[in-house]
Amino acid sequence: KLGEIVVNPEAFALLAQAPGQSDPFKLSSDFQGSVEVNDAKAYQSTLTIELDGFNIKMLNGYTDQSWYSEKDFDGTVSPVSFVEKIGQAEKTQQHEIQFISNSDGDIDWLVGLFYYDIELDQPYTLADAGNPFLTSLDGNSSGIFYTQTGQLDASSMAVYGQLNWQATDKLNLSVGLRYSEDEKEGYESQDVFYDSVLDFCDEVAFAGLVAANDPYGTPTGCSRSGAYLAAVSGTDTHKENWDAVDWRVNASYDLNDDSLLYATISSGSKPGGFRLGALQNDPATAANESVVDNEELIAYEIGYKTTVGDSLSISTAAYFYDYSDLQVELAILDPDSGIVTAKLDNAPSVDIYGFEVESTWAATEKLTVLANYSYINSEYKDDFFVSDNKTNTVRNVKGNELNRAPNNKFTLAGYYVQPVGDGDLVFTANYSYIDDQYMTVFNDDIETVESYEQLNARISWQPASEKYEVSIYGANLTDELSFANDYGVTGLDDGVRRNGRPINPRTYGMELALFF
């Protein structure tokens, strides 16, 4: 069972084992999920006015869009089926005005004002349409057993400026300053329905239902007093303001016509916010657990860029990021309902350092090779106590690495252009390697995705008219298996089960692209 809330679909699956255990590229599902964009409008405008000494640039944008999606939430073919339904409607507007110097001299500057506003509404439900006890409830024909809604109104305003000074023929200095204010107002609601048969029937009786393949029956010795009852129902509102002052100092020095060094020190901030829908605020405490603070960063970076001859360019950079109150998304289990929701929290202190190397080599007039390598190391520096659903305990993740931050990444790519008739035949190939990565803050083996590689290739015909392109391609040519895009582990009450969806297997195809 899933906590105390509903019958676990996997217990009634027609197959004792998920097909992915014998073939990871086979999926068990009741239906093909879908995403539908109901309406989308976007408008943009730019106006530039040239004056003596400076230009005025005005940028405006507006979007109005909505979408809806459904998918098989449990990932099994079973008489019990959970359907996840998500919708979203949003309206945004953005306005910016910049004053940009245009006079000759060693100093140039920019001053700007920025405004952004968003209205967002996102309903979320989990339903079992085959459950007669749920569908018998008034207004619940789709069998909803969990529903939440989050509504957000947010605005952001900022004023910023930057000054650049060409101090010498080789040395350029730059300083920037930004002040921002953010205001957010959120509303959330939640309803959860419990299944009384799981409250009053023992495991032996429940096993009888499984053996009979009858998830909604009433086993001998049990009763359904009350059938389904609403266990949690509530709403909450939040309103908060945040502000921040950020700055940047940069220096670059031209060693010669082909090489330069640069160094940058800057601060940055990400405004606080809410995790709406899960009713995570505890009224008994002074703090609002649904609200996170600003994320703050001090970043240090040095780099070197050079061109060797006429064919090879290299860019290198080393960096150190000092985060405070890093916003981290965590999985939180409600022990009564069995529902796991995401929670935003602030990690006290996080350090990240690493380096990157990017290169482009024009080997011949027709062949170009690109190679990139990056290394990253991350660590939670201070005590950070997080609830672990696998053990139902609170653990200190101090010293652990960030999730989804592989230490090593390498990419090698190339393309060869062969003129043929009135056009070009283009051969491209790319290879990538991504190191082991953790999927949660706990860095446990069971939640680690091992390193993987990918090899892709493509042959394209591009006519001189540039009106169309025809390609044949192969992706994941080595048929590599990885769950890097979607992998998770359930909680202790659900058997600590691993689940995921693999990357696409070896795939071949043909494409026709038209350009207007």
Coordinates of C-alpha atoms in Angstrom, one line a residue:
K1 CA 0.0 0.0 0.0
L2 CA 1.0 3.6 -0.4
G3 CA 1.1 4.9 3.1
E4 CA -2.5 4.9 4.3
I5 CA -4.1 6.5 1.2
V6 CA -4.9 4.1 -1.6
V7 CA -4.2 0.6 -2.9
N8 CA -0.8 0.3 -4.5
P9 CA -1.3 -0.4 -8.3
E10 CA 1.8 -2.4 -8.4
A11 CA 0.3 -4.9 -5.9
F12 CA -2.4 -5.7 -8.6
A13 CA -0.1 -5.5 -11.6
L14 CA -0.8 -8.4 -14.1
L15 CA 3.0 -9.0 -14.3
A16 CA 4.9 -10.0 -11.1
Q17 CA 7.8 -8.0 -12.4
A18 CA 8.0 -4.8 -14.3
P19 CA 9.0 -5.5 -17.9
G20 CA 11.9 -3.0 -17.5
Q21 CA 13.6 -5.6 -15.3
S22 CA 14.2 -7.8 -18.2
D23 CA 14.4 -5.1 -20.9
P24 CA 15.0 -1.6 -19.6
F25 CA 13.6 0.0 -22.8
K26 CA 10.2 -1.6 -22.3
L27 CA 7.7 0.4 -20.3
S28 CA 4.6 -0.7 -18.4
S29 CA 1.8 1.8 -18.7
D30 CA -2.0 2.0 -19.0
F31 CA -2.0 4.7 -21.6
Q32 CA 0.2 7.1 -23.5
G33 CA 0.6 10.4 -21.7
S34 CA -0.1 13.6 -23.5
V35 CA 0.6 17.4 -23.3
E36 CA -1.8 19.8 -24.9
V37 CA -1.1 23.5 -25.4
N38 CA -4.6 25.1 -25.3
D39 CA -3.7 28.6 -26.2
A40 CA -0.5 30.6 -26.5
K41 CA 0.1 34.3 -27.4
A42 CA 3.4 36.2 -27.3
Y43 CA 4.2 39.7 -28.3
Q44 CA 7.5 41.6 -28.3
S45 CA 8.6 45.1 -29.3
T46 CA 11.9 47.0 -29.4
L47 CA 12.3 50.7 -29.9
T48 CA 15.7 52.5 -30.2
I49 CA 16.0 56.3 -30.1
E50 CA 19.4 57.7 -31.0
L51 CA 20.4 61.0 -29.4
D52 CA 23.6 63.0 -29.0
G53 CA 25.7 61.3 -26.3
F54 CA 23.4 58.3 -25.7
N55 CA 20.7 56.0 -27.1
I56 CA 17.4 55.1 -25.5
K57 CA 16.3 51.5 -25.9
M58 CA 12.8 50.2 -24.9
L59 CA 12.0 46.5 -24.8
N60 CA 8.5 45.2 -24.1
G61 CA 7.1 41.7 -23.9
Y62 CA 3.8 40.0 -23.2
T63 CA 2.7 36.3 -23.0
D64 CA -0.6 34.6 -22.4
Q65 CA -0.5 30.8 -22.5
S66 CA -2.1 27.6 -21.0
W67 CA -1.4 23.9 -21.2
Y68 CA -2.8 20.6 -19.8
S69 CA -1.1 17.2 -19.4
E70 CA -2.0 13.7 -18.3
K71 CA 0.2 10.7 -17.6
D72 CA 0.2 7.2 -16.1
F73 CA 1.5 8.1 -12.6
D74 CA 2.1 4.6 -11.3
G75 CA 3.8 3.2 -14.4
T76 CA 2.1 -0.2 -14.3
V77 CA -0.6 -2.0 -16.2
S78 CA -3.0 -2.8 -13.4
P79 CA -6.7 -2.8 -12.4
V80 CA -5.6 0.1 -10.1
S81 CA -4.4 3.0 -12.1
F82 CA -3.2 6.4 -10.9
V83 CA -3.5 9.2 -13.4
E84 CA -1.6 12.5 -12.9
K85 CA -3.3 15.6 -14.2
I86 CA -1.5 19.0 -14.4
G87 CA -2.7 22.2 -15.9
Q88 CA -1.2 25.7 -16.0
A89 CA -2.3 29.1 -17.1
E90 CA 0.0 32.1 -17.0
K91 CA 0.2 35.7 -18.1
T92 CA 3.5 37.6 -18.0
Q93 CA 4.5 41.1 -19.0
Q94 CA 8.1 42.5 -19.1
H95 CA 9.2 46.1 -19.7
E96 CA 12.8 47.5 -19.8
I97 CA 14.3 50.8 -20.7
Q98 CA 18.0 51.3 -21.2
F99 CA 20.1 54.5 -21.6
I100 CA 23.3 53.6 -23.4
S101 CA 26.3 55.9 -24.1
N102 CA 27.3 56.3 -27.8
S103 CA 30.1 58.9 -27.7
D104 CA 33.7 58.2 -28.4
G105 CA 36.2 58.0 -25.6
D106 CA 37.7 55.7 -23.0
I107 CA 34.5 55.4 -20.9
D108 CA 31.1 54.0 -21.8
W109 CA 28.2 53.4 -19.6
L110 CA 24.7 51.9 -19.4
V111 CA 21.8 52.6 -17.0
G112 CA 18.5 50.6 -17.0
L113 CA 15.1 50.1 -15.4
F114 CA 13.4 46.7 -15.4
Y115 CA 9.9 45.5 -14.5
Y116 CA 8.4 42.0 -14.7
D117 CA 5.0 40.7 -13.6
I118 CA 3.4 37.2 -13.7
E119 CA 0.0 35.7 -12.8
L120 CA 0.1 31.9 -12.6
D121 CA -2.5 29.2 -11.7
Q122 CA -1.5 25.5 -11.5
P123 CA -4.0 22.8 -10.5
Y124 CA -2.6 19.3 -9.8
T125 CA -4.6 16.1 -9.2
L126 CA -4.0 12.3 -8.7
A127 CA -7.0 10.1 -9.6
D128 CA -8.1 6.5 -9.8
A129 CA -11.1 6.6 -12.1
G130 CA -11.8 2.8 -11.6
N131 CA -12.4 3.2 -7.9
P132 CA -16.2 3.0 -7.2
F133 CA -15.8 4.5 -3.7
L134 CA -14.1 7.6 -5.0
T135 CA -16.3 8.1 -8.1
S136 CA -19.4 7.7 -5.9
L137 CA -18.5 10.9 -4.0
D138 CA -20.5 14.0 -5.2
G139 CA -18.7 15.8 -8.0
N140 CA -15.8 13.3 -8.2
S141 CA -16.6 11.3 -11.3
S142 CA -12.9 11.1 -12.2
G143 CA -12.0 9.5 -8.9
I144 CA -9.7 12.1 -7.5
F145 CA -7.9 11.1 -4.3
Y146 CA -5.4 14.0 -4.1
T147 CA -5.7 17.5 -5.4
Q148 CA -3.8 20.7 -4.8
T149 CA -3.8 24.2 -6.3
G150 CA -1.2 26.9 -6.4
Q151 CA -1.9 30.5 -7.5
L152 CA 0.9 33.0 -7.7
D153 CA 1.0 36.8 -8.4
A154 CA 4.6 38.1 -8.5
S155 CA 6.3 41.3 -9.6
S156 CA 10.0 42.2 -9.8
M157 CA 11.5 45.7 -10.2
A158 CA 15.2 46.6 -10.6
V159 CA 17.5 49.5 -11.4
Y160 CA 21.0 48.8 -12.6
G161 CA 24.1 50.4 -14.2
Q162 CA 27.4 49.5 -15.6
L163 CA 30.6 51.5 -16.3
N164 CA 33.4 50.4 -18.6
W165 CA 36.8 52.1 -18.7
Q166 CA 39.5 51.4 -21.3
A167 CA 42.3 52.2 -18.9
T168 CA 45.1 51.5 -21.3
D169 CA 45.5 49.9 -24.8
K170 CA 45.6 46.5 -23.1
L171 CA 43.6 46.9 -19.8
N172 CA 39.8 47.2 -19.6
L173 CA 38.0 47.7 -16.3
S174 CA 34.2 47.3 -15.7
V175 CA 32.0 47.8 -12.6
G176 CA 28.3 47.2 -12.3
L177 CA 25.6 47.6 -9.6
R178 CA 22.0 46.4 -9.4
Y179 CA 19.2 46.9 -6.9
S180 CA 16.1 44.7 -7.1
E181 CA 12.8 44.3 -5.2
D182 CA 10.5 41.3 -5.5
E183 CA 7.0 40.9 -4.2
K184 CA 5.0 37.6 -4.3
E185 CA 1.5 36.7 -3.1
G186 CA 0.4 33.1 -3.2
Y187 CA -2.7 31.0 -2.5
E188 CA -2.7 27.2 -2.0
S189 CA -5.4 24.6 -1.4
Q190 CA -5.2 20.8 -0.8
D191 CA -7.7 17.9 -0.4
V192 CA -6.7 14.3 0.4
F193 CA -9.1 11.2 0.6
Y194 CA -8.3 8.1 2.7
D195 CA -9.3 4.5 2.0
S196 CA -10.8 3.1 5.2
V197 CA -10.3 -0.5 4.1
L198 CA -6.6 -0.1 4.6
D199 CA -7.2 1.4 8.0
F200 CA -9.3 -1.5 9.2
C201 CA -8.1 -4.6 7.3
D202 CA -4.9 -6.5 8.2
E203 CA -2.3 -7.6 5.8
V204 CA -3.6 -11.1 5.5
A205 CA -7.0 -9.8 4.4
F206 CA -5.4 -7.4 2.0
A207 CA -3.3 -10.3 0.5
G208 CA -6.6 -12.0 -0.2
L209 CA -7.7 -9.1 -2.3
V210 CA -4.5 -9.3 -4.2
A211 CA -4.9 -13.0 -4.8
A212 CA -8.4 -12.5 -6.1
N213 CA -7.2 -9.6 -8.2
D214 CA -10.1 -7.5 -6.7
P215 CA -8.7 -4.2 -5.4
Y216 CA -12.1 -2.8 -4.5
G217 CA -13.6 -5.7 -2.8
T218 CA -14.3 -6.2 1.0
P219 CA -12.4 -9.2 2.4
T220 CA -13.9 -11.5 5.0
G221 CA -13.7 -10.0 8.5
C222 CA -13.3 -6.4 7.3
S223 CA -15.8 -3.5 6.9
R224 CA -15.7 -0.3 4.9
S225 CA -17.2 1.9 7.6
G226 CA -17.2 5.4 6.0
A227 CA -15.7 4.1 2.8
Y228 CA -13.5 7.1 1.6
L229 CA -13.4 10.1 3.8
A230 CA -11.7 13.4 3.3
A231 CA -8.7 13.3 5.7
V232 CA -7.0 16.6 4.8
S233 CA -8.6 19.7 3.5
G234 CA -7.3 23.2 3.8
T235 CA -6.1 26.5 2.3
D236 CA -3.3 29.0 3.0
T237 CA -2.1 32.3 1.7
H238 CA 1.4 33.9 1.8
K239 CA 2.7 37.3 1.0
E240 CA 6.4 38.3 1.2
N241 CA 8.8 40.9 -0.1
W242 CA 12.5 40.5 -0.8
D243 CA 15.2 42.9 -2.0
A244 CA 18.9 42.6 -2.9
V245 CA 21.9 44.6 -3.9
D246 CA 24.3 42.9 -6.4
W247 CA 27.5 44.0 -7.9
R248 CA 30.2 43.0 -10.4
V249 CA 33.9 44.0 -10.9
N250 CA 35.8 42.7 -14.0
A251 CA 39.2 43.3 -15.4
S252 CA 40.6 42.0 -18.8
Y253 CA 44.1 42.3 -20.1
D254 CA 45.2 41.8 -23.7
L255 CA 48.5 39.8 -23.6
N256 CA 48.8 40.2 -27.4
D257 CA 46.6 40.4 -30.4
D258 CA 45.5 36.8 -29.9
S259 CA 45.3 36.2 -26.2
L260 CA 43.7 37.8 -23.1
L261 CA 43.4 37.2 -19.4
Y262 CA 40.3 38.2 -17.3
A263 CA 39.2 38.1 -13.7
T264 CA 35.7 38.7 -12.3
I265 CA 34.3 39.0 -8.8
S266 CA 30.5 39.3 -8.5
S267 CA 27.6 38.8 -6.3
G268 CA 24.2 37.5 -7.3
S269 CA 20.9 36.7 -5.7
K270 CA 17.8 34.6 -6.5
P271 CA 14.6 36.0 -4.8
G272 CA 12.8 34.0 -2.2
G273 CA 9.5 32.3 -2.9
F274 CA 6.9 29.7 -2.0
R275 CA 6.3 26.0 -2.5
L276 CA 2.5 26.2 -3.1
G277 CA 0.0 23.3 -2.9
A278 CA 1.4 21.1 -0.2
L279 CA 0.3 23.2 2.9
Q280 CA 3.8 22.9 4.4
N281 CA 3.4 25.8 6.9
D282 CA 3.1 24.7 10.5
P283 CA 0.8 27.2 12.3
A284 CA 2.3 26.2 15.6
T285 CA 5.7 27.8 14.7
A286 CA 6.7 31.4 14.3
A287 CA 8.4 30.7 11.0
N288 CA 6.5 30.1 7.7
E289 CA 7.8 26.7 6.4
S290 CA 6.3 27.4 3.0
V291 CA 8.6 30.4 2.4
V292 CA 12.3 30.3 1.4
D293 CA 14.7 33.2 1.7
N294 CA 16.9 34.9 -0.9
E295 CA 19.6 32.7 -2.4
E296 CA 22.9 34.6 -2.2
L297 CA 26.2 34.0 -4.2
I298 CA 29.7 35.4 -4.3
A299 CA 31.4 34.2 -7.5
Y300 CA 35.1 34.4 -8.4
E301 CA 36.3 33.5 -11.9
I302 CA 39.6 33.8 -13.8
G303 CA 40.0 32.9 -17.4
Y304 CA 42.4 32.8 -20.4
K305 CA 41.4 33.0 -24.1
T306 CA 43.8 32.5 -27.0
T307 CA 43.9 31.8 -30.7
V308 CA 46.8 29.7 -32.0
G309 CA 47.6 30.4 -35.7
D310 CA 44.5 30.7 -37.9
S311 CA 42.9 27.4 -36.9
L312 CA 42.8 26.8 -33.1
S313 CA 40.9 28.8 -30.5
I314 CA 41.0 27.8 -26.7
S315 CA 39.0 29.2 -23.8
T316 CA 39.7 28.2 -20.2
A317 CA 38.1 29.3 -17.0
A318 CA 38.4 28.4 -13.3
Y319 CA 35.8 29.5 -10.8
F320 CA 34.8 29.3 -7.1
Y321 CA 31.2 29.9 -6.0
D322 CA 30.3 30.6 -2.4
Y323 CA 26.6 30.1 -1.8
S324 CA 24.6 31.0 1.2
D325 CA 20.9 30.0 1.6
L326 CA 21.0 27.9 -1.6
Q327 CA 17.5 27.0 -2.6
V328 CA 17.2 23.2 -2.7
E329 CA 14.2 21.1 -3.7
L330 CA 13.6 18.2 -1.3
A331 CA 11.1 15.3 -1.3
I332 CA 8.9 15.4 1.8
L333 CA 6.7 12.5 2.9
D334 CA 3.3 13.0 4.6
P335 CA 3.3 9.9 6.9
D336 CA -0.5 9.8 7.2
S337 CA -1.4 10.2 3.5
G338 CA 1.6 8.6 1.9
I339 CA 1.9 11.5 -0.5
V340 CA 5.4 12.7 -1.3
T341 CA 5.6 16.4 -2.3
A342 CA 8.5 18.7 -3.2
K343 CA 9.6 21.2 -0.6
L344 CA 11.9 24.2 -1.1
D345 CA 14.5 24.8 1.6
N346 CA 17.6 26.9 2.2
A347 CA 20.9 25.1 2.6
P348 CA 23.0 27.2 4.9
S349 CA 26.3 27.2 3.0
V350 CA 27.5 25.5 -0.2
D351 CA 30.8 25.8 -2.0
I352 CA 31.3 24.9 -5.7
Y353 CA 34.5 25.1 -7.6
G354 CA 35.8 23.8 -10.9
F355 CA 37.2 24.6 -14.3
E356 CA 36.3 24.4 -18.0
V357 CA 38.2 24.1 -21.3
E358 CA 36.6 24.7 -24.7
S359 CA 38.4 24.4 -28.0
T360 CA 37.6 24.7 -31.7
W361 CA 40.1 23.5 -34.3
A362 CA 39.6 24.2 -38.0
A363 CA 41.7 21.2 -39.1
T364 CA 41.1 21.8 -42.8
E365 CA 38.9 24.0 -44.9
K366 CA 36.2 21.3 -44.7
L367 CA 36.8 19.7 -41.3
T368 CA 36.2 21.3 -37.9
V369 CA 36.7 19.6 -34.5
L370 CA 35.3 20.8 -31.2
A371 CA 36.4 19.5 -27.7
N372 CA 35.1 20.6 -24.3
Y373 CA 35.9 19.4 -20.8
S374 CA 34.5 20.5 -17.4
Y375 CA 35.2 19.6 -13.8
I376 CA 33.0 20.5 -10.9
N377 CA 33.2 19.8 -7.2
S378 CA 30.4 20.8 -4.8
E379 CA 29.9 20.4 -1.1
Y380 CA 27.4 21.3 1.7
K381 CA 29.7 23.0 4.1
D382 CA 27.5 23.4 7.2
D383 CA 25.0 21.3 9.0
F384 CA 21.9 20.7 6.9
F385 CA 19.3 18.3 8.3
V386 CA 17.0 16.6 5.8
S387 CA 14.3 14.0 6.2
D388 CA 15.2 10.8 4.3
N389 CA 12.1 8.9 3.1
K390 CA 14.1 5.7 2.6
T391 CA 14.7 5.4 6.3
N392 CA 12.1 7.7 7.8
T393 CA 14.9 9.4 9.7
V394 CA 16.5 12.9 9.6
R395 CA 20.0 13.0 8.3
N396 CA 22.8 15.6 8.3
V397 CA 24.0 16.0 4.7
K398 CA 27.0 18.1 5.6
G399 CA 30.0 17.2 3.4
N400 CA 27.8 15.7 0.6
E401 CA 27.8 16.9 -3.0
L402 CA 24.9 18.6 -4.8
N403 CA 22.5 16.4 -6.7
R404 CA 22.8 16.3 -10.6
A405 CA 26.3 17.7 -10.5
P406 CA 28.7 15.1 -12.1
N407 CA 32.3 15.8 -11.4
N408 CA 33.5 15.2 -15.0
K409 CA 31.9 15.9 -18.4
F410 CA 33.6 15.6 -21.8
T411 CA 32.3 16.3 -25.3
L412 CA 34.1 15.7 -28.7
A413 CA 32.3 16.7 -31.9
G414 CA 33.2 17.3 -35.5
Y415 CA 31.6 18.3 -38.8
Y416 CA 32.8 17.8 -42.3
V417 CA 31.4 19.9 -45.2
Q418 CA 31.7 18.5 -48.7
P419 CA 30.4 20.7 -51.6
V420 CA 28.3 18.6 -54.0
G421 CA 26.6 20.2 -56.9
D422 CA 24.5 23.2 -55.9
G423 CA 24.8 22.6 -52.2
D424 CA 26.7 20.9 -49.3
L425 CA 26.8 17.5 -47.9
V426 CA 27.4 17.9 -44.1
F427 CA 28.7 15.0 -41.9
T428 CA 28.5 15.5 -38.2
A429 CA 29.2 13.3 -35.2
N430 CA 29.4 13.9 -31.4
Y431 CA 30.5 11.9 -28.5
S432 CA 29.8 12.8 -24.8
Y433 CA 30.8 11.3 -21.5
I434 CA 29.0 12.2 -18.2
D435 CA 30.4 11.1 -14.9
D436 CA 28.5 9.5 -12.0
Q437 CA 25.9 11.8 -10.4
Y438 CA 23.7 11.8 -7.3
M439 CA 20.0 12.3 -7.7
T440 CA 19.4 13.4 -4.1
V441 CA 21.3 15.3 -1.4
F442 CA 22.0 12.0 0.5
N443 CA 24.5 10.7 -2.0
D444 CA 23.5 7.1 -1.3
D445 CA 24.5 4.3 -3.8
I446 CA 20.8 3.4 -4.5
E447 CA 20.2 7.0 -5.6
T448 CA 23.3 7.3 -7.8
V449 CA 23.2 7.2 -11.6
E450 CA 26.4 5.7 -13.0
S451 CA 28.5 7.4 -15.7
Y452 CA 27.4 7.0 -19.3
E453 CA 28.4 7.8 -22.8
Q454 CA 26.5 8.7 -26.0
L455 CA 27.5 8.7 -29.6
N456 CA 25.3 10.4 -32.3
A457 CA 25.8 11.0 -36.0
R458 CA 24.0 12.8 -38.8
I459 CA 24.3 13.3 -42.6
S460 CA 22.6 16.4 -44.0
W461 CA 22.0 17.8 -47.5
Q462 CA 21.9 21.6 -47.5
P463 CA 21.1 23.2 -50.9
A464 CA 22.5 26.7 -51.7
S465 CA 19.0 28.1 -51.6
E466 CA 18.9 27.3 -47.8
K467 CA 15.1 26.7 -48.2
Y468 CA 15.2 23.1 -46.9
E469 CA 17.4 20.5 -45.3
V470 CA 17.2 16.7 -45.6
S471 CA 19.0 14.5 -42.9
I472 CA 19.4 11.0 -41.8
Y473 CA 20.6 10.4 -38.3
G474 CA 21.5 7.9 -35.6
A475 CA 21.2 8.7 -31.9
N476 CA 22.7 6.7 -29.0
L477 CA 24.5 4.4 -31.6
T478 CA 26.1 2.3 -28.8
D479 CA 22.7 1.6 -27.3
E480 CA 23.8 3.0 -23.9
L481 CA 21.5 2.6 -21.0
S482 CA 21.1 5.3 -18.4
F483 CA 18.4 6.7 -16.2
A484 CA 20.0 10.2 -15.9
N485 CA 16.9 12.0 -17.1
D486 CA 14.4 10.4 -14.8
Y487 CA 15.3 8.3 -11.8
G488 CA 14.1 8.1 -8.2
V489 CA 13.6 5.9 -5.1
T490 CA 10.4 5.5 -3.2
G491 CA 10.1 5.8 0.6
L492 CA 10.3 3.1 3.3
D493 CA 6.5 2.7 3.4
D494 CA 6.5 1.8 -0.3
G495 CA 9.4 -0.7 -0.1
V496 CA 12.2 1.6 -1.2
R497 CA 11.6 0.8 -4.8
R498 CA 13.8 2.2 -7.6
N499 CA 11.9 3.6 -10.6
G500 CA 12.9 5.5 -13.7
R501 CA 12.6 6.0 -17.4
P502 CA 15.7 5.4 -19.5
I503 CA 17.2 7.6 -22.1
N504 CA 16.2 6.7 -25.7
P505 CA 17.7 3.5 -27.0
R506 CA 19.6 3.3 -30.3
T507 CA 17.4 5.3 -32.8
Y508 CA 17.6 5.9 -36.5
G509 CA 15.5 8.4 -38.5
M510 CA 15.1 10.8 -41.3
E511 CA 14.2 14.5 -41.1
L512 CA 13.0 17.1 -43.6
A513 CA 13.2 20.7 -42.5
L514 CA 11.6 23.6 -44.4
F515 CA 12.8 27.2 -43.8
F516 CA 10.6 30.2 -44.5

